[in-house]
Coordinates of C-alpha atoms in Angstrom, one line a residue:
M1 CA 10.9 -123.9 28.7
K2 CA 8.7 -121.0 29.6
L3 CA 6.3 -121.7 32.4
P4 CA 2.9 -120.1 32.5
V5 CA 2.3 -117.8 35.6
H6 CA -0.9 -116.0 36.4
N7 CA -0.7 -112.2 36.5
E8 CA -2.0 -112.0 40.2
V9 CA 0.8 -114.4 41.3
M10 CA 3.4 -111.8 40.4
D11 CA 1.6 -109.3 42.7
A12 CA 1.3 -111.8 45.5
C13 CA 4.0 -110.1 47.6
K14 CA 1.1 -108.1 49.0
H15 CA 0.2 -111.2 51.0
A16 CA 3.5 -111.6 52.9
A17 CA 5.9 -109.6 54.9
T18 CA 9.4 -109.8 56.6
I19 CA 9.1 -111.0 60.2
S20 CA 11.7 -110.5 62.9
R21 CA 12.0 -110.5 66.7
F22 CA 10.4 -107.8 68.5
K23 CA 13.8 -106.3 69.7
F24 CA 14.9 -102.8 70.4
Y25 CA 18.1 -102.0 68.1
G26 CA 18.8 -98.5 69.4
M27 CA 17.5 -94.9 68.9
D28 CA 18.4 -94.7 65.2
R29 CA 16.7 -98.0 64.4
M30 CA 14.0 -98.5 67.0
F31 CA 12.6 -102.1 66.3
V32 CA 13.9 -102.3 62.7
P33 CA 16.5 -105.1 62.4
R34 CA 19.9 -104.5 61.1
P35 CA 20.5 -105.9 57.5
A36 CA 22.6 -108.7 58.6
V37 CA 20.1 -109.8 61.4
K38 CA 18.3 -113.2 60.4
T39 CA 14.7 -112.6 59.4
A40 CA 12.0 -114.6 57.7
T41 CA 8.8 -114.3 56.0
V42 CA 5.1 -114.2 57.3
T43 CA 2.1 -114.8 55.2
F44 CA -1.3 -113.3 56.0
I45 CA -4.3 -115.6 55.1
E46 CA -8.0 -115.5 55.7
I47 CA -10.0 -118.8 56.0
N48 CA -13.7 -118.9 57.0
C49 CA -13.7 -115.3 57.8
K50 CA -10.8 -115.5 60.3
T51 CA -7.4 -114.1 59.7
Y52 CA -4.0 -115.6 60.6
A53 CA -0.3 -114.9 60.4
V54 CA 1.6 -118.0 59.1
T55 CA 5.3 -118.8 59.1
A56 CA 7.5 -121.8 59.4
R57 CA 7.9 -123.4 62.8
H58 CA 11.7 -123.6 62.6
V59 CA 11.5 -119.8 62.3
I60 CA 9.7 -119.3 65.5
E61 CA 11.8 -121.8 67.3
H62 CA 15.0 -119.8 66.0
F63 CA 13.7 -116.4 67.2
Q64 CA 12.7 -117.9 70.6
E65 CA 16.1 -119.5 71.1
R66 CA 17.9 -116.2 70.3
A67 CA 15.7 -114.5 72.8
R68 CA 16.4 -117.0 75.4
E69 CA 20.0 -116.5 75.0
E70 CA 19.6 -113.0 75.7
G71 CA 17.6 -113.6 78.8
R72 CA 14.2 -112.7 77.2
E73 CA 11.1 -114.9 77.3
H74 CA 8.1 -114.4 74.9
E75 CA 9.4 -111.1 73.4
G76 CA 6.9 -111.2 70.5
F77 CA 7.5 -110.6 66.7
Y78 CA 7.6 -107.5 64.5
C79 CA 7.0 -106.7 60.8
P80 CA 9.3 -103.8 60.1
E81 CA 7.8 -102.8 56.8
S82 CA 6.8 -99.1 57.4
P83 CA 5.3 -97.9 59.6
G84 CA 5.9 -101.3 61.4
V85 CA 3.6 -103.6 63.3
A86 CA 4.0 -106.1 66.2
I87 CA 2.5 -109.5 66.3
E88 CA 2.4 -110.4 70.0
G89 CA 1.9 -114.2 69.3
P90 CA 2.1 -116.9 70.3
F91 CA 2.4 -118.9 67.1
L92 CA 1.3 -122.6 67.6
T93 CA 2.1 -125.6 65.5
P94 CA -0.7 -128.1 64.8
P95 CA 0.0 -131.7 66.3
A96 CA 1.7 -134.3 64.1
D97 CA -0.4 -136.7 62.1
Y98 CA 1.2 -139.9 63.3
P99 CA 3.6 -141.4 62.0
K100 CA 4.5 -138.1 60.3
A101 CA 6.7 -135.4 62.0
P102 CA 4.9 -132.2 63.2
P103 CA 4.5 -129.8 60.2
D104 CA 7.1 -127.1 59.7
I105 CA 4.3 -124.4 60.2
A106 CA 3.4 -122.0 62.8
L107 CA 0.1 -119.9 62.9
C108 CA -1.2 -117.0 65.1
P109 CA -4.8 -115.6 65.0
I110 CA -4.5 -111.8 64.2
D111 CA -6.8 -108.9 64.0
R112 CA -8.1 -108.6 60.3
R113 CA -6.9 -105.0 60.1
L114 CA -3.3 -105.8 61.0
P115 CA -1.9 -106.5 57.5
S116 CA -3.5 -103.3 56.1
H117 CA -1.6 -101.3 58.7
I118 CA 1.7 -102.2 56.6
G119 CA 0.1 -102.0 53.2
K120 CA -0.6 -105.7 53.1
E121 CA -3.6 -107.9 52.2
T122 CA -4.8 -111.4 53.3
F123 CA -5.0 -114.1 50.8
V124 CA -8.4 -115.8 51.1
V125 CA -8.1 -119.7 51.1
R126 CA -11.0 -121.4 49.3
P127 CA -11.7 -125.1 48.4
E128 CA -11.8 -124.2 44.7
G129 CA -8.1 -123.0 45.0
D130 CA -6.8 -126.5 45.8
P131 CA -4.4 -128.0 43.0
E132 CA -4.6 -131.1 41.1
W133 CA -1.5 -133.3 41.6
P134 CA 0.9 -133.7 40.2
V135 CA 1.7 -129.9 39.9
S136 CA 4.0 -128.9 36.9
H137 CA 5.5 -125.9 38.7
A138 CA 5.0 -123.5 41.6
V139 CA 6.0 -119.9 42.5
G140 CA 7.5 -119.3 46.0
I141 CA 7.5 -115.7 47.5
G142 CA 9.6 -114.3 50.3
F143 CA 11.9 -111.8 51.7
P144 CA 15.6 -113.1 51.6
T145 CA 17.7 -111.8 54.6
E146 CA 20.8 -110.9 52.6
E147 CA 18.6 -108.7 50.3
K148 CA 18.0 -106.2 53.0
H149 CA 19.6 -103.0 53.2
N150 CA 19.4 -99.7 55.1
V151 CA 17.6 -96.5 53.6
K152 CA 16.8 -93.2 55.2
G153 CA 13.3 -92.7 56.4
E154 CA 11.0 -89.7 55.9
H155 CA 12.4 -88.0 59.0
E156 CA 16.1 -89.1 58.4
N157 CA 15.6 -92.0 60.8
T158 CA 17.0 -95.4 59.6
R159 CA 14.5 -97.6 57.8
I160 CA 15.2 -100.9 55.9
A161 CA 14.4 -101.9 52.3
M162 CA 13.3 -105.5 52.0
P163 CA 13.0 -106.7 48.3
C164 CA 10.3 -109.4 47.7
I165 CA 11.6 -112.3 45.5
H166 CA 9.7 -114.7 43.4
V167 CA 11.1 -118.2 42.7
L168 CA 9.9 -120.4 39.9
A169 CA 10.5 -124.1 39.9
Q170 CA 9.2 -127.3 38.3
G171 CA 7.6 -130.1 40.2
V172 CA 9.2 -133.6 40.4
G173 CA 6.1 -135.7 40.1
S174 CA 4.8 -135.5 43.6
D175 CA 1.6 -137.2 44.3
G176 CA 0.7 -134.6 46.9
L177 CA 0.3 -137.0 49.8
G178 CA 3.6 -136.0 51.7
D179 CA 4.0 -133.0 53.9
Q180 CA 7.2 -131.7 52.3
V181 CA 7.0 -131.2 48.5
P182 CA 10.1 -130.6 46.6
F183 CA 10.5 -128.3 43.5
Y184 CA 13.5 -128.1 41.2
S185 CA 14.7 -126.2 38.1
S186 CA 18.0 -126.0 36.3
L187 CA 19.1 -122.5 35.4
P188 CA 21.3 -121.7 32.3
K189 CA 22.9 -118.9 34.4
P190 CA 23.2 -117.9 38.0
P191 CA 20.2 -116.0 39.3
V192 CA 20.7 -112.5 40.6
V193 CA 19.7 -113.6 44.1
Q194 CA 22.1 -116.4 45.2
N195 CA 20.9 -117.0 48.9
L196 CA 17.3 -117.7 49.5
S197 CA 17.7 -117.9 53.4
G198 CA 14.9 -115.7 55.0
M199 CA 12.1 -116.9 52.6
S200 CA 10.9 -119.5 55.0
G201 CA 7.3 -118.9 55.9
G202 CA 6.4 -117.3 52.6
P203 CA 3.4 -118.5 50.4
A204 CA 3.9 -120.8 47.4
F205 CA 1.3 -120.9 44.6
W206 CA 0.4 -123.4 41.9
T207 CA -0.3 -121.4 38.6
D208 CA -1.3 -121.5 35.1
E209 CA -2.3 -118.7 32.8
S210 CA -5.9 -118.6 34.0
N211 CA -5.8 -120.0 37.6
Y212 CA -3.8 -120.1 40.7
G213 CA -4.0 -121.1 44.2
L214 CA -2.1 -121.6 47.6
I215 CA -0.2 -124.8 47.5
G216 CA 2.1 -124.5 50.5
F217 CA 4.5 -122.4 52.5
M218 CA 8.3 -122.2 52.0
T219 CA 10.4 -124.1 54.5
E220 CA 13.8 -124.4 52.6
G221 CA 15.4 -123.0 49.5
K222 CA 18.7 -123.1 47.9
V223 CA 20.7 -121.9 44.7
E224 CA 23.5 -124.1 43.7
G225 CA 26.2 -123.2 41.2
P226 CA 27.7 -125.6 38.5
D227 CA 30.3 -126.8 41.0
E228 CA 28.0 -127.6 43.7
G229 CA 25.8 -130.7 44.3
E230 CA 25.5 -133.8 42.2
G231 CA 23.8 -134.3 38.8
T232 CA 23.6 -130.7 37.7
P233 CA 22.8 -131.1 34.0
N234 CA 25.1 -129.4 31.5
G235 CA 27.0 -127.7 34.2
D236 CA 24.1 -125.4 34.9
S237 CA 23.1 -123.8 38.1
R238 CA 20.1 -125.1 39.7
L239 CA 17.3 -123.8 42.1
H240 CA 15.4 -126.0 44.5
F241 CA 12.9 -125.4 47.4
F242 CA 10.7 -127.4 49.5
L243 CA 7.2 -126.4 50.7
Q244 CA 5.0 -127.5 53.6
R245 CA 2.1 -128.7 51.6
V246 CA -1.3 -127.3 52.4
D247 CA -4.9 -127.3 51.0
Y248 CA -8.1 -126.0 52.2
S249 CA -9.1 -129.0 54.4
I250 CA -5.5 -129.1 55.9
L251 CA -5.7 -125.3 56.7
K252 CA -9.3 -125.7 58.0
S253 CA -8.2 -128.4 60.4
W254 CA -5.2 -126.5 61.5
T255 CA -6.9 -123.3 62.1
E256 CA -9.6 -125.1 64.1
Y257 CA -6.9 -126.5 66.3
I258 CA -5.3 -123.0 66.8
D259 CA -8.7 -121.4 67.6
E260 CA -9.3 -124.2 70.2
N261 CA -5.8 -124.0 71.9
W262 CA -4.6 -120.4 71.3
E263 CA -6.1 -118.9 74.5
S264 CA -4.9 -121.6 76.7
K265 CA -1.4 -121.2 75.4
C266 CA -1.5 -117.5 76.1
D267 CA -2.7 -118.4 79.7
E268 CA 0.3 -120.8 79.9
I269 CA 2.8 -118.1 78.7
N270 CA 1.2 -115.6 81.1
A271 CA 1.5 -117.9 83.9
T272 CA 5.2 -118.6 83.2
I273 CA 5.9 -114.9 83.0
N274 CA 4.1 -114.3 86.2
R275 CA 6.2 -117.0 87.9
V276 CA 9.4 -115.5 86.5
R277 CA 8.4 -112.1 87.5
G278 CA 7.4 -113.4 91.1
R279 CA 11.0 -115.0 91.4
Q280 CA 12.7 -111.7 90.0
A281 CA 10.6 -109.6 92.2
T282 CA 10.2 -111.2 95.6
N283 CA 11.0 -107.8 96.9
K284 CA 9.6 -106.0 93.9
D285 CA 6.4 -105.0 95.3
A286 CA 8.3 -103.5 98.3
E287 CA 10.1 -101.6 95.7
G288 CA 6.9 -99.8 95.3
L289 CA 4.9 -98.0 92.5
Y290 CA 7.2 -95.1 92.3
E291 CA 10.2 -97.3 91.7
A292 CA 8.3 -99.2 89.0
Y293 CA 7.3 -95.9 87.3
S294 CA 10.9 -94.7 87.5
D295 CA 12.1 -97.9 85.9
A296 CA 9.5 -97.6 83.1
M297 CA 10.6 -94.0 82.4
A298 CA 14.3 -94.8 82.6
D299 CA 13.7 -97.8 80.0
I300 CA 12.8 -95.0 77.3
A301 CA 15.1 -92.2 78.5
G302 CA 17.4 -92.6 75.6
V303 CA 14.6 -93.1 73.1
A304 CA 11.8 -90.7 73.5
N305 CA 9.9 -88.6 76.1
N306 CA 6.3 -89.9 77.0
P307 CA 4.6 -86.4 77.4
I308 CA 1.8 -87.9 79.5
L309 CA 3.6 -90.2 81.8
E310 CA 6.2 -87.6 82.7
L311 CA 3.5 -85.7 84.4
L312 CA 2.8 -88.5 87.1
G313 CA 5.8 -88.7 89.4
P314 CA 4.5 -86.6 92.4
P315 CA 0.9 -88.2 92.3
V316 CA 2.6 -91.6 92.2
R317 CA 4.5 -90.7 95.2
D318 CA 1.4 -89.7 97.0
I319 CA -0.3 -93.0 96.2
D320 CA 2.8 -95.1 97.3
E321 CA 2.7 -93.4 100.7
V322 CA -0.8 -94.9 101.5
V323 CA -0.6 -98.2 103.3
D324 CA -3.1 -100.7 104.6
D325 CA -5.9 -99.5 102.4
E326 CA -7.7 -102.2 100.3
F327 CA -8.8 -99.9 97.5
V328 CA -5.3 -98.3 97.0
D329 CA -3.5 -101.6 97.2
R330 CA -5.8 -103.1 94.5
K331 CA -5.3 -100.0 92.2
R332 CA -1.7 -100.0 92.9
A333 CA -1.4 -103.6 91.9
Q334 CA -3.1 -102.9 88.6
M335 CA -0.8 -100.0 87.9
L336 CA 2.3 -102.1 88.9
R337 CA 1.1 -104.7 86.3
L338 CA 0.9 -102.0 83.5
L339 CA 4.3 -100.6 84.4
R340 CA 5.9 -103.8 84.3
E341 CA 4.7 -104.6 80.8
Q342 CA 7.4 -104.5 78.0
N343 CA 7.8 -101.0 76.5
V344 CA 4.6 -99.7 78.3
A345 CA 6.0 -96.2 78.1
L346 CA 6.1 -96.4 74.3
D347 CA 2.6 -97.3 74.1
G348 CA 0.0 -94.5 73.9
E349 CA -3.0 -96.5 74.7
K350 CA -1.4 -98.2 77.7
S351 CA -0.2 -94.8 79.0
E352 CA -3.8 -93.7 78.9
D353 CA -5.1 -96.6 80.9
L354 CA -2.3 -95.8 83.5
V355 CA -3.3 -92.2 83.6
K356 CA -7.0 -93.0 84.2
L357 CA -6.1 -95.5 87.0
L358 CA -4.0 -92.9 88.6
G359 CA -6.6 -90.2 88.2
E360 CA -9.2 -92.1 90.1
T361 CA -6.8 -93.4 92.8
H362 CA -5.1 -90.0 93.5
F363 CA -8.4 -88.4 94.1
Y364 CA -9.4 -91.0 96.6
V365 CA -6.1 -90.4 98.2
L366 CA -6.5 -86.5 98.3
C367 CA -9.8 -87.1 100.1
K368 CA -8.3 -89.6 102.5
K369 CA -5.6 -86.9 103.5
E370 CA -8.5 -84.7 104.4
G371 CA -10.1 -87.3 106.6
I372 CA -12.9 -88.0 104.0
E373 CA -13.2 -91.8 103.7
L374 CA -14.8 -92.8 100.5
S375 CA -16.1 -96.3 99.7
Q376 CA -16.1 -97.7 96.1
A377 CA -19.6 -98.0 94.6
V378 CA -20.1 -101.6 94.0
D379 CA -23.1 -101.5 91.8
T380 CA -21.2 -99.9 88.7
G381 CA -18.3 -100.9 86.6
H382 CA -17.2 -97.3 86.4
P383 CA -15.0 -95.2 88.6
E384 CA -17.4 -94.1 91.2
F385 CA -17.2 -93.5 95.0
R386 CA -19.9 -93.1 97.7
W387 CA -19.8 -91.1 100.8
C388 CA -22.3 -91.5 103.7
S389 CA -22.6 -90.3 107.1
R390 CA -25.3 -89.8 109.8
D391 CA -25.0 -86.2 109.8
E392 CA -25.2 -85.4 106.1
R393 CA -27.1 -86.3 103.0
P394 CA -25.2 -89.1 101.3
F395 CA -23.5 -88.5 97.8
R396 CA -21.8 -90.1 95.0
L397 CA -18.8 -89.1 93.0
E398 CA -18.2 -90.1 89.5
V399 CA -14.6 -89.7 88.5
I400 CA -13.2 -89.1 85.1
T401 CA -9.7 -88.5 83.9
P402 CA -9.7 -87.0 80.3
S403 CA -6.7 -87.7 78.2
F404 CA -4.8 -85.6 75.5
V405 CA -6.9 -84.5 72.5
G406 CA -6.2 -87.2 70.0
E407 CA -5.6 -89.7 72.9
G408 CA -3.2 -92.5 72.3
S409 CA -2.4 -91.6 68.7
A410 CA -1.5 -88.0 69.9
I411 CA 0.7 -89.3 72.7
E412 CA 2.5 -91.6 70.2
A413 CA 2.9 -88.7 67.7
M414 CA 4.6 -86.5 70.3
M415 CA 6.9 -89.4 71.3
E416 CA 7.8 -89.8 67.7
E417 CA 8.6 -86.1 67.5
S418 CA 10.7 -86.5 70.6
F419 CA 12.6 -89.4 69.1
D420 CA 13.3 -87.3 66.1
K421 CA 14.7 -84.5 67.9
K422 CA 16.9 -86.8 70.0
V423 CA 18.3 -88.3 66.8
A424 CA 18.9 -84.8 65.5
M425 CA 20.8 -83.9 68.7
Q426 CA 22.9 -87.0 68.6
E427 CA 23.7 -86.3 64.9
R428 CA 24.8 -82.7 65.9
L429 CA 27.0 -84.0 68.6
A430 CA 28.6 -86.5 66.4
E431 CA 29.4 -83.7 64.0
G432 CA 31.7 -82.2 66.6
H433 CA 29.3 -79.5 68.2
S434 CA 30.0 -79.2 71.9
V435 CA 26.4 -78.3 72.6
A436 CA 23.0 -79.6 71.0
V437 CA 19.7 -78.2 72.1
S438 CA 16.2 -79.2 71.1
Q439 CA 12.8 -78.0 71.9
Q440 CA 9.4 -79.7 71.8
V441 CA 5.9 -78.2 72.3
I442 CA 3.6 -80.5 74.4
A443 CA -0.1 -79.7 73.1
P444 CA -2.4 -81.8 75.3
Y445 CA -5.4 -79.7 73.8
G446 CA -4.1 -80.1 70.2
D447 CA -3.3 -77.1 68.0
L448 CA -5.0 -74.0 69.5
P449 CA -5.5 -71.0 67.2
H450 CA -3.7 -68.1 69.1
E451 CA -6.4 -65.6 68.4
Q452 CA -9.2 -68.0 70.0
R453 CA -7.1 -70.0 72.3
V454 CA -9.2 -69.7 75.4
T455 CA -12.4 -70.3 73.4
H456 CA -11.1 -73.5 71.9
L457 CA -9.5 -74.7 75.2
I458 CA -13.0 -74.4 76.9
Q459 CA -14.7 -76.1 74.0
R460 CA -12.1 -79.0 73.9
L461 CA -12.3 -79.5 77.6
Q462 CA -16.3 -79.6 77.4
E463 CA -15.9 -82.2 74.5
K464 CA -13.6 -84.3 76.6
V465 CA -15.9 -84.2 79.7
R466 CA -19.0 -85.1 77.6
A467 CA -17.1 -88.0 76.0
N468 CA -16.1 -89.5 79.2
V469 CA -19.3 -89.2 81.2
R470 CA -21.6 -92.1 80.9
A471 CA -25.2 -91.7 79.9
G472 CA -28.3 -93.5 81.5
R473 CA -30.8 -93.5 84.5
F474 CA -29.3 -93.0 88.0
D475 CA -30.5 -93.4 91.6
A476 CA -31.8 -90.4 93.5
E477 CA -28.7 -89.8 95.7
Q478 CA -27.0 -86.5 95.1
R479 CA -24.1 -86.7 92.6
F480 CA -20.9 -84.8 91.7
L481 CA -18.8 -85.2 88.8
V482 CA -15.0 -85.3 89.5
C483 CA -12.6 -84.3 86.6
N484 CA -9.0 -85.0 87.3
L485 CA -7.1 -82.7 84.9
I486 CA -3.6 -84.0 85.3
A487 CA -3.4 -84.6 81.5
L488 CA -5.3 -81.4 80.6
P489 CA -3.9 -78.4 82.6
P490 CA -6.1 -75.2 82.5
Y491 CA -5.0 -72.2 80.8
A492 CA -4.0 -70.4 84.1
N493 CA -2.7 -71.5 87.4
T494 CA -5.0 -69.6 89.7
D495 CA -8.3 -70.2 91.6
S496 CA -9.8 -67.3 89.8
I497 CA -10.5 -69.6 86.7
L498 CA -13.5 -70.5 88.8
R499 CA -15.0 -67.0 88.1
P500 CA -16.9 -65.8 85.0
V501 CA -14.1 -63.3 84.5
Y502 CA -11.2 -62.3 86.4
C503 CA -8.4 -59.7 86.2
R504 CA -4.9 -60.8 85.3
H505 CA -2.0 -58.5 85.9
V506 CA 0.8 -58.6 83.2
V507 CA 4.1 -57.2 84.2
D508 CA 4.9 -53.9 82.1
E509 CA 1.6 -54.3 80.1
G510 CA -1.2 -53.7 82.5
I511 CA -4.4 -55.4 83.7
Y512 CA -6.5 -57.4 81.5
T513 CA -9.9 -59.1 81.9
V514 CA -9.7 -63.0 81.2
T515 CA -12.5 -65.6 81.2
G516 CA -12.3 -68.2 83.8
E517 CA -12.3 -71.4 81.7
L518 CA -13.5 -73.7 84.5
W519 CA -16.5 -71.6 85.3
M520 CA -17.3 -71.5 81.5
V521 CA -16.9 -75.4 81.3
A522 CA -19.7 -75.6 83.7
F523 CA -21.9 -72.6 83.1
A524 CA -21.3 -71.4 79.4
R525 CA -24.3 -70.3 77.4
P526 CA -24.1 -69.7 73.7
G527 CA -23.4 -66.0 72.9
M528 CA -21.2 -65.3 76.0
L529 CA -18.1 -63.2 75.6
I530 CA -14.7 -64.9 75.9
H531 CA -11.9 -62.6 77.1
S532 CA -8.2 -63.1 77.0
E533 CA -5.0 -61.1 77.1
P534 CA -4.4 -59.4 73.7
E535 CA -1.3 -60.3 71.8
F536 CA -0.3 -56.6 71.6
S537 CA -1.3 -53.8 74.1
W538 CA -3.3 -52.0 71.5
S539 CA -5.2 -55.2 70.5
R540 CA -8.8 -55.9 71.6
G541 CA -9.0 -58.4 74.5
V542 CA -12.2 -60.2 73.4
E543 CA -11.9 -63.6 71.4
G544 CA -15.5 -63.6 70.2
T545 CA -18.5 -65.4 71.5
I546 CA -18.8 -69.1 72.7
Q547 CA -21.3 -71.4 71.0
T548 CA -21.4 -74.3 73.3
T549 CA -23.4 -75.1 76.6
G550 CA -21.7 -75.7 79.9
I551 CA -22.0 -79.1 81.5
L552 CA -24.2 -77.9 84.4
V553 CA -26.4 -75.9 82.0
D554 CA -27.0 -79.0 79.8
E555 CA -30.1 -81.0 80.8
T556 CA -28.3 -84.1 79.9
F557 CA -26.3 -83.9 83.0
D558 CA -28.8 -82.6 85.4
R559 CA -27.9 -85.4 87.8
F560 CA -24.8 -83.5 88.9
S561 CA -25.0 -80.9 91.7
G562 CA -21.5 -79.6 90.8
I563 CA -18.2 -80.5 89.2
I564 CA -15.0 -81.1 91.2
F565 CA -11.9 -80.4 89.5
V566 CA -8.6 -81.8 90.4
V567 CA -5.9 -79.5 89.0
Y568 CA -1.9 -79.5 89.3
D569 CA 0.6 -76.8 89.4
L570 CA 4.0 -76.9 87.5
Q571 CA 5.4 -79.1 90.3
K572 CA 2.2 -81.4 90.1
T573 CA 1.0 -80.6 93.5
A574 CA -2.6 -81.1 93.4
R575 CA -5.5 -78.8 94.7
I576 CA -9.2 -79.3 94.4
L577 CA -11.5 -76.7 93.0
A578 CA -15.4 -77.0 92.4
V579 CA -18.3 -75.3 90.8
F580 CA -21.7 -75.9 92.2
R581 CA -25.2 -75.3 91.0
D582 CA -25.8 -73.2 94.1
E583 CA -24.4 -72.8 97.5
D584 CA -27.0 -75.2 98.9
C585 CA -25.4 -78.1 97.2
M586 CA -22.4 -77.9 99.7
G587 CA -22.4 -79.9 102.9
K588 CA -19.9 -79.9 105.6
T589 CA -17.9 -82.6 103.9
M590 CA -17.6 -80.7 100.6
V591 CA -16.4 -77.5 102.6
T592 CA -13.7 -79.7 104.2
L593 CA -12.6 -81.0 100.6
V594 CA -12.6 -77.6 98.6
S595 CA -12.3 -75.0 101.4
D596 CA -13.1 -71.5 99.8
R597 CA -11.9 -72.8 96.3
W598 CA -15.4 -73.1 94.9
N599 CA -18.0 -70.9 93.1
D600 CA -21.5 -71.0 91.5
E601 CA -23.1 -69.6 88.5
G602 CA -23.8 -66.3 90.3
D603 CA -20.1 -65.9 91.3
S604 CA -21.2 -66.0 95.0
N605 CA -17.8 -66.9 96.1
G606 CA -15.7 -64.9 93.6
W607 CA -14.6 -62.5 96.2
C608 CA -12.6 -65.3 97.8
L609 CA -10.8 -66.5 94.9
K610 CA -7.4 -65.4 93.9

């Protein structure tokens, strides 16, 4: 007998995905599980304009039990369908409706954009989609574990193919009042897929030719041959599965419970993790910030290079050397919390957060080393310091730490490239070569056209400064902008970049005139020439003209008397440079901070800069 199925039910795999533990499986796979690893199915639903991931309770319990056996608590979950996405959890199960057992269901609120990241869509649950009982037949959907197999990804990395399976079975006259609903069909011949393990958590739909709706979620499925089970008619194979029954009102009640209790469950988990970490690290804080940083970098050493975190070693040491300072202790604790998060060094956004914390703190430490004791401004939520003395006019320092052009996504793209190169080196060594070498270009400013590299560098640095400086009305105190350039190094490692132009001697080629990019960041006016070393000795040394306006020329930023730049050499030793509107903006404290490493629009101090 042919059972009618709505066309859209046959396309319903778009509402589900494979779910696995968020576990690292090695360089060649990253978080993609091996084919034999037990996985399950997760369904994405939307109800009352909120989005949830749904799977079976026994799935979550199994994953958590395996994680605990390996000494891991609350490791999270992962959908490996390319490009992959994590579901941090927790998944919660609604309470039992006494005297019934707790439902075999687990739900987790998610961002509505999460399914689309892996090419999926939510299924919108509406009251009109409820079935009329008894239901003649249903279609279950999921991703069986044994159907997974390895494939090569776009970059020759290992991915996994996960076929989606539809199972069609007849109802057995259920009245729709019980939690678990069985479906059964006899089959004249064995189906292609013999093992349905892994489909738990997948959606199931009632359907006819013109309508369909969500009826439940898969909790168990099995295919039996003619020699298995009892009562198999005519010696046929048979298929049966069980559903956790749902309808609109049930899901509405469950999701309301989840919404009310999810944050408290998160707090409970965080408290547990903190207690465990506290026990593990009674001496962890004594270990210091640098050790935590080193551990985070060691965690990814065999996987990829984090281009921005690799820059931080020496500044982290500087911060770690400061003791008995309330501000540094507070910031150190924030950085330690970040560094102890799982896989923090593989997360572009968290890497950015760490760099911004470090940029602000390291500037404070550099001032402290010069005997300048700053106080944190308490009337703003932004990184800002205040300095006050009887002998000088007080001033404020607004601190920004611009990140790579492209920010978190650019950092992650560079890590992915690094991973691919490590894989290529391993493959070369596996082929019997005694030496394998790879080269990676770190481009914090993005792709710079060679013929206008200085022009574009200046413009992009101006853009990053503008994007990081807050707008608004401010008090009348003198203000300086502090720009920590640990993530965006200047074009040249010389104090002369504070000059409008300077002479650069190139061995065997001669002396060339080069534009000072930090002077231009502050004082550029449209139409000014940009000089750089020519590619060939006979080429012209002018890139063209700049079309942007410097920060200190722009009226939007007239509150700033100058810009203080924290720049780092190749060993990441910091030095402080500055540009001021004029020499009168400098007081005794500023002279202590910058010494003779400053300039103004008129190049008054250019003769001191080398």
